[in-house]
Amino acid sequence: MTRAEDSRGGRLSRAQPVERATWSTGELEVWIRHNGEWLGKFRDKNGELAWVPGKDLRPL
């Protein structure tokens, strides 16, 4: 896909793998190792919990 095609939008000829990042602040409560990957138990400012891959966490 060229830049011009990208700015107009449209369908891709085939699906492409991508990674999505949602950045928000919160607190890391615990680390665990699961299936060879580090996961952090993350609590956001609203108190909701999520398990987040370690590669997606950054210290403030």
Coordinates of C-alpha atoms in Angstrom, one line a residue:
M1 CA 0.0 0.0 0.0
T2 CA 1.4 3.4 -0.9
R3 CA 1.1 6.5 1.3
A4 CA -1.5 7.9 -1.1
E5 CA -3.6 4.8 -0.8
D6 CA -3.2 4.9 3.0
S7 CA -4.5 8.5 3.2
R8 CA -7.6 7.6 1.2
G9 CA -8.3 4.4 3.2
G10 CA -9.7 1.2 1.6
R11 CA -9.3 -2.5 1.8
L12 CA -6.0 -4.3 1.8
S13 CA -5.3 -7.1 -0.6
R14 CA -4.6 -9.3 2.5
A15 CA -4.7 -8.9 6.2
Q16 CA -1.5 -7.6 7.8
P17 CA -0.4 -8.4 11.4
V18 CA -0.3 -5.3 13.6
E19 CA 0.2 -4.5 17.3
R20 CA -2.1 -2.2 19.1
A21 CA -1.0 -0.1 22.1
T22 CA -3.3 1.7 24.5
W23 CA -1.3 3.9 26.8
S24 CA -2.8 4.9 30.1
T25 CA -1.3 5.4 33.6
G26 CA -2.0 3.2 36.6
E27 CA -0.2 1.0 39.1
L28 CA 1.6 -2.3 38.7
E29 CA 0.6 -4.6 41.5
V30 CA 2.4 -7.9 40.7
W31 CA 4.5 -9.6 38.0
I32 CA 3.9 -13.2 36.9
R33 CA 5.6 -15.4 34.3
H34 CA 3.0 -17.2 32.1
N35 CA 3.9 -19.4 29.1
G36 CA 7.3 -17.8 29.0
E37 CA 6.0 -14.3 29.0
W38 CA 6.1 -11.7 31.8
L39 CA 2.7 -10.2 32.6
G40 CA 1.9 -7.4 35.0
K41 CA -1.3 -7.0 37.0
F42 CA -2.2 -3.4 36.1
R43 CA -4.8 -1.3 37.9
D44 CA -6.0 1.8 36.0
K45 CA -7.1 5.1 37.6
N46 CA -10.7 3.8 37.6
G47 CA -9.7 0.7 39.6
E48 CA -10.1 -1.8 36.7
L49 CA -7.6 -4.6 36.5
A50 CA -5.9 -6.1 33.4
W51 CA -3.0 -8.4 32.8
V52 CA -0.6 -6.6 30.5
P53 CA 2.4 -8.0 28.7
G54 CA 5.6 -6.8 30.3
K55 CA 6.8 -5.4 26.9
D56 CA 3.8 -3.0 27.0
L57 CA 4.7 -1.5 30.4
R58 CA 7.0 1.5 31.0
P59 CA 7.9 3.2 34.3
L60 CA 6.8 6.8 34.7

